[in-house]
Tab-separated table of C-alpha atoms in Angstrom:
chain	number	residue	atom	x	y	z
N	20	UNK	CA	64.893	25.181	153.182
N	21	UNK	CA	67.636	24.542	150.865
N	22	UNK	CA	66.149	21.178	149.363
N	23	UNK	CA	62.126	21.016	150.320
N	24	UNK	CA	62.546	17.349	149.493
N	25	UNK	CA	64.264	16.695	152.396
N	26	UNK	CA	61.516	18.257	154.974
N	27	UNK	CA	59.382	15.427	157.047
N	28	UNK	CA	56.118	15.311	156.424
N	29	UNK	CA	54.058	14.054	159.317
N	30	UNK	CA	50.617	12.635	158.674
N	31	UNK	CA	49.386	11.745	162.477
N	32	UNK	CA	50.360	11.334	165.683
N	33	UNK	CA	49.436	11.093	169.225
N	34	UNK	CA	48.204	14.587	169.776
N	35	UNK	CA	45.790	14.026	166.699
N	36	UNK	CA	42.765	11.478	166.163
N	37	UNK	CA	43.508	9.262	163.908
N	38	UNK	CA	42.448	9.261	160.333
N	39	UNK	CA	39.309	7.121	160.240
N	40	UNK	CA	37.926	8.469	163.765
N	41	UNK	CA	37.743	11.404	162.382
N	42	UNK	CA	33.696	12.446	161.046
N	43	UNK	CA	32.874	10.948	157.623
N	44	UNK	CA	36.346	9.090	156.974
N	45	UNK	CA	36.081	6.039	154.566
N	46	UNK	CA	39.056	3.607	153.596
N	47	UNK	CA	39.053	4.714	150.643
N	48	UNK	CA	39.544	8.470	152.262
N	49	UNK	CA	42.572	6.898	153.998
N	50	UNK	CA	44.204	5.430	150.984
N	51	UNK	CA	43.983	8.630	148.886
N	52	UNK	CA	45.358	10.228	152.097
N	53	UNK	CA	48.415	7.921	152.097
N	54	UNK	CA	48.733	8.069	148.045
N	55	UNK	CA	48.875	11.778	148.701
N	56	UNK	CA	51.815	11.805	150.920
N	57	UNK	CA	53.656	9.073	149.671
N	58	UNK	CA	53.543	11.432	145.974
N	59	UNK	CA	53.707	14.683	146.884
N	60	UNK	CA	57.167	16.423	148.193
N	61	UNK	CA	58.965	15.821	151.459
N	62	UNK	CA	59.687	12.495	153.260
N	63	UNK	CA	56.811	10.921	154.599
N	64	UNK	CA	56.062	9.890	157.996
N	65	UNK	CA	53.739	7.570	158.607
N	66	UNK	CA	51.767	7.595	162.312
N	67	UNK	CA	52.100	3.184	163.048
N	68	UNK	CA	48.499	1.781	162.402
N	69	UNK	CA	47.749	4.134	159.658
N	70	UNK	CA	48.914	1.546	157.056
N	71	UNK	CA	45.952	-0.708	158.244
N	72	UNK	CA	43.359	2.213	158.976
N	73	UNK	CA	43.642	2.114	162.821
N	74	UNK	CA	40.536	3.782	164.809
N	75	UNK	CA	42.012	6.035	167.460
N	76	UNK	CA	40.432	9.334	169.351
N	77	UNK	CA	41.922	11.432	171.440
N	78	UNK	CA	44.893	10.456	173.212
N	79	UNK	CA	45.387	7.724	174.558
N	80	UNK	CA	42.754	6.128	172.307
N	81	UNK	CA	45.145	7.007	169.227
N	82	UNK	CA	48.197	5.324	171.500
N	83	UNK	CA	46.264	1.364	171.243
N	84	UNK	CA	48.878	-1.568	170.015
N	85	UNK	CA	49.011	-2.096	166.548
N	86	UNK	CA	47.207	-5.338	165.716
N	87	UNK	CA	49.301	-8.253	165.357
N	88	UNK	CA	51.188	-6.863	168.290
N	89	UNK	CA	49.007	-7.889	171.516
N	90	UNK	CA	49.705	-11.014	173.303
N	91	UNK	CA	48.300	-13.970	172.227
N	92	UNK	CA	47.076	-12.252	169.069
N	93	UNK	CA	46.995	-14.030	165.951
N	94	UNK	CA	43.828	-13.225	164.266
N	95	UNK	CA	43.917	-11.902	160.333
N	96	UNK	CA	43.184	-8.058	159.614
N	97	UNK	CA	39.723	-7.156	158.737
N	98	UNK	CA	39.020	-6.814	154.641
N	99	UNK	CA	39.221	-3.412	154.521
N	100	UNK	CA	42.096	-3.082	156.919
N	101	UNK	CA	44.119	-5.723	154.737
N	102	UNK	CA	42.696	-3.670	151.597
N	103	UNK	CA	44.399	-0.257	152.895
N	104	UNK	CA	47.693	-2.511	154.014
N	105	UNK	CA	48.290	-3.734	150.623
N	106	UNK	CA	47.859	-0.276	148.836
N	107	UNK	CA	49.972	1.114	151.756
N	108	UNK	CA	52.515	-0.962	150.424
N	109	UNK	CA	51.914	-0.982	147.029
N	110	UNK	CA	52.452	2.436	146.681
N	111	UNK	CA	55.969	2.428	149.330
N	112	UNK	CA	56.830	0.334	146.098
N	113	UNK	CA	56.253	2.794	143.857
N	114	UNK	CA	58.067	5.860	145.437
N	115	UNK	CA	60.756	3.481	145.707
N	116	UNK	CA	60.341	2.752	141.903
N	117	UNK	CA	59.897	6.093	140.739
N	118	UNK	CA	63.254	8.375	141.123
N	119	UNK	CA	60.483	11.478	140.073
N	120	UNK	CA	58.668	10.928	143.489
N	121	UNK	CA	61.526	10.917	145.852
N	122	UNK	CA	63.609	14.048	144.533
N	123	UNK	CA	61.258	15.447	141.997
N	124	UNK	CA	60.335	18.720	141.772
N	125	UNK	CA	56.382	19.624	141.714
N	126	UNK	CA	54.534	21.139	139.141
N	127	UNK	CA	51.093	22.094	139.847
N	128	UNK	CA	48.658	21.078	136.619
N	129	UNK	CA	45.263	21.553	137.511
N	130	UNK	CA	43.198	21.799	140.787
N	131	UNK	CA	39.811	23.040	142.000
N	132	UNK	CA	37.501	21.602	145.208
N	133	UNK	CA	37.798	18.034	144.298
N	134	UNK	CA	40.557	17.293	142.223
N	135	UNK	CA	44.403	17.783	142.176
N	136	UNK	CA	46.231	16.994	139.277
N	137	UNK	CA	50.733	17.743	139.873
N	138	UNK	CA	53.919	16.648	138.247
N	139	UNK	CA	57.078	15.599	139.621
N	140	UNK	CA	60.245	15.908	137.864
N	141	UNK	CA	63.086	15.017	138.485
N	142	UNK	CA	66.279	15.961	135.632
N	143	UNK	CA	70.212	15.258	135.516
N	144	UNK	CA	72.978	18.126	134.810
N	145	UNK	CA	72.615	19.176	131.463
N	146	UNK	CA	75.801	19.019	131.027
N	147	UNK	CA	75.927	15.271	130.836
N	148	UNK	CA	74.829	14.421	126.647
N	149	UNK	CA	72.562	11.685	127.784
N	150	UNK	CA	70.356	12.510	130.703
N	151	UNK	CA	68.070	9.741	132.366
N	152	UNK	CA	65.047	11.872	133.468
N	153	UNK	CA	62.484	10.375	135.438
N	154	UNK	CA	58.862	12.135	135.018
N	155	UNK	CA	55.864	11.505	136.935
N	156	UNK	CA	51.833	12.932	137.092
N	157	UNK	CA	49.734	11.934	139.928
N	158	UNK	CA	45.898	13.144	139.573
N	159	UNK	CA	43.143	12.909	142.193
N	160	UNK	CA	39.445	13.047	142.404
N	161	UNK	CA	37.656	12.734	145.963
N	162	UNK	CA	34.473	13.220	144.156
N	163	UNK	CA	31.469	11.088	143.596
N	164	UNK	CA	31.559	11.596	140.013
N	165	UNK	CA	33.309	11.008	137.268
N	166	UNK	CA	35.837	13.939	136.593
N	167	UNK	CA	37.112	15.820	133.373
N	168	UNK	CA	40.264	17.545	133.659
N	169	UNK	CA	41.401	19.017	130.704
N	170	UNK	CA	45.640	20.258	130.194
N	171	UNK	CA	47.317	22.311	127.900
N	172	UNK	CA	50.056	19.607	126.263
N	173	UNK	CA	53.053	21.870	126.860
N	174	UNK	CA	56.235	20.353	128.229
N	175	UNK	CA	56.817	19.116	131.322
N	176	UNK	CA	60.254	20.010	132.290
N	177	UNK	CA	62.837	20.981	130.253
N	178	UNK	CA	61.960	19.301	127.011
N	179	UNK	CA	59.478	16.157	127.431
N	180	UNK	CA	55.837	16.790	126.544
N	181	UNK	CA	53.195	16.042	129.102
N	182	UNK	CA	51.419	13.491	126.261
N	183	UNK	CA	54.273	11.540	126.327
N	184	UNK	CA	54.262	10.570	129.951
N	185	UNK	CA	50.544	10.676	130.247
N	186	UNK	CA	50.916	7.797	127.588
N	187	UNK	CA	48.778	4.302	128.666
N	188	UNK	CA	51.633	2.549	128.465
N	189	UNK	CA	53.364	4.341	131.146
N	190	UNK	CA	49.972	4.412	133.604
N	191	UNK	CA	49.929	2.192	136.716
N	192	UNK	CA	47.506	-0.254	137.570
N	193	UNK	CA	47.543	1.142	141.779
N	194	UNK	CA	44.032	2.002	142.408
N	195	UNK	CA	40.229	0.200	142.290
N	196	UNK	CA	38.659	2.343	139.273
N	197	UNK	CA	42.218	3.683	138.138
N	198	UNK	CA	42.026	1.059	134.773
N	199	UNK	CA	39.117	3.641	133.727
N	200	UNK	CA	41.380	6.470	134.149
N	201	UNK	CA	41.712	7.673	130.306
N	202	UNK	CA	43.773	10.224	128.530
N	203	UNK	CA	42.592	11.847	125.227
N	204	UNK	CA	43.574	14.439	122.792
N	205	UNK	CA	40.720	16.535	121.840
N	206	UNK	CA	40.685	19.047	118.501
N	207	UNK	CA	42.408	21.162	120.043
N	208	UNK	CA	45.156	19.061	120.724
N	209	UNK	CA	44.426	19.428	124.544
N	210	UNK	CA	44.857	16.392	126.681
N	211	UNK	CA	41.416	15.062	128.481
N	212	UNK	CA	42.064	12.972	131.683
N	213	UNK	CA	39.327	11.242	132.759
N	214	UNK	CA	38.932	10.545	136.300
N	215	UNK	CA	36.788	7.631	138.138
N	216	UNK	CA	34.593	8.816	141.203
N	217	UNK	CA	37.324	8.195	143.886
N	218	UNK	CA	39.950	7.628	142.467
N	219	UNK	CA	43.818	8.094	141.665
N	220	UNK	CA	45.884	7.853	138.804
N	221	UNK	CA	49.493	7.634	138.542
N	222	UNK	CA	51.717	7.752	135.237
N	223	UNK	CA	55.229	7.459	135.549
N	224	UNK	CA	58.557	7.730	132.818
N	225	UNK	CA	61.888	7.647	132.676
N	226	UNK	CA	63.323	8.443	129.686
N	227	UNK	CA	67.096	9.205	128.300
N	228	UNK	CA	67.417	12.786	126.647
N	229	UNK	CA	70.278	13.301	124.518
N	230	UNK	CA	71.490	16.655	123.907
N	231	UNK	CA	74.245	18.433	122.168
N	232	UNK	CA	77.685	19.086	123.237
């Protein structure tokens, strides 16, 4: 494909079961599944219902009206329906937000069985002298414990250093347990992210780079 950023990427649909009928799904399974696609490459696609955690089997189980939608309807969602709605679209906010997520390229960081740690990054023409980059990381842990994740500080990108985007100041409040996340420089001047069992953490920058003519 000439720009991978531009290729769909479907998450459900009537030929699947949904995401929490499938064995062992938890909400907050489902809203580290729709973190995932909304910050990873490609242009999400949403299946309807999945922003409120919709039960569905196989079809036509995974076809039922969204609720809200059936006559004569007008109860509130469920806790952790209304939970998963609101980080559904707190984090449509943030790829909106975030230039890195949208057009970004992706830079793998760190991943083994349980945790996923990329970079998007997305850079103007060098030929312009001052360049408004926009940097993001995005790290993952679908364990039950607390995870370690240690990265080499080497630049992200043509010229910004990961430590300066994985600065707190630039880390988003998007997640239950992501205020724990932490970010440390050890003696070896290696960053140590610290993850929260569960949990995501998202650290986003835009920054101007000036260069020479």
């Amino acid at each position: 494909y000439r720009n991978i950023n531009n290729v769909a990427l479907p998450t459900g649909n009537h030929d699947v079961d949904r995401f929490m009928s499938l064995p062992g799904a938890t909400p907050e399974g489902a809203m580290m599944h729709i973190a995932f696609v909304l910050s990873t490459r490609g242009i999400p696609q949403l299946y309807y219902g999945q922003e409120i955690g919709m039960t569905g089997g196989h079809d036509p189980d995974n076809g039922k009206d969204l609720h809200g939608f059936i006559e004569q309807e007008n109860t509130p969602l469920p806790i952790s329906q209304e939970r998963i709605r609101q980080f559904t679209s707190q984090w449509i906010k943030l790829r909106r937000s975030i230039k890195a997520l949208r057009e970004g390229r992706t830079i793998d960081l760190h991943y083994d069985d349980d945790s996923y740690v990329f970079g998007r990054v997305f850079e103007q023409a060098s030929a312009l002298r001052n360049r408004s980059n926009s940097y993001a990381v995005v790290a993952f842990n679908t364990s039950d414990k607390v995870k370690v994740v240690t990265l080499l500080n080497h630049a992200i990108g043509d010229s910004t250093y990961l430590a300066t985007v994985l600065s707190d100041h630039n880390r988003h409040k998007s997640y239950p347990g992501h205020p724990d996340a932490k970010v440390t420089l050890n003696e070896k001047h290696e960053l140590v992210l610290r993850l929260p069992a569960r949990s995501i953490a998202i650290y986003s920058a835009d920054l101007v780079i000036t260069t020479q003519n």
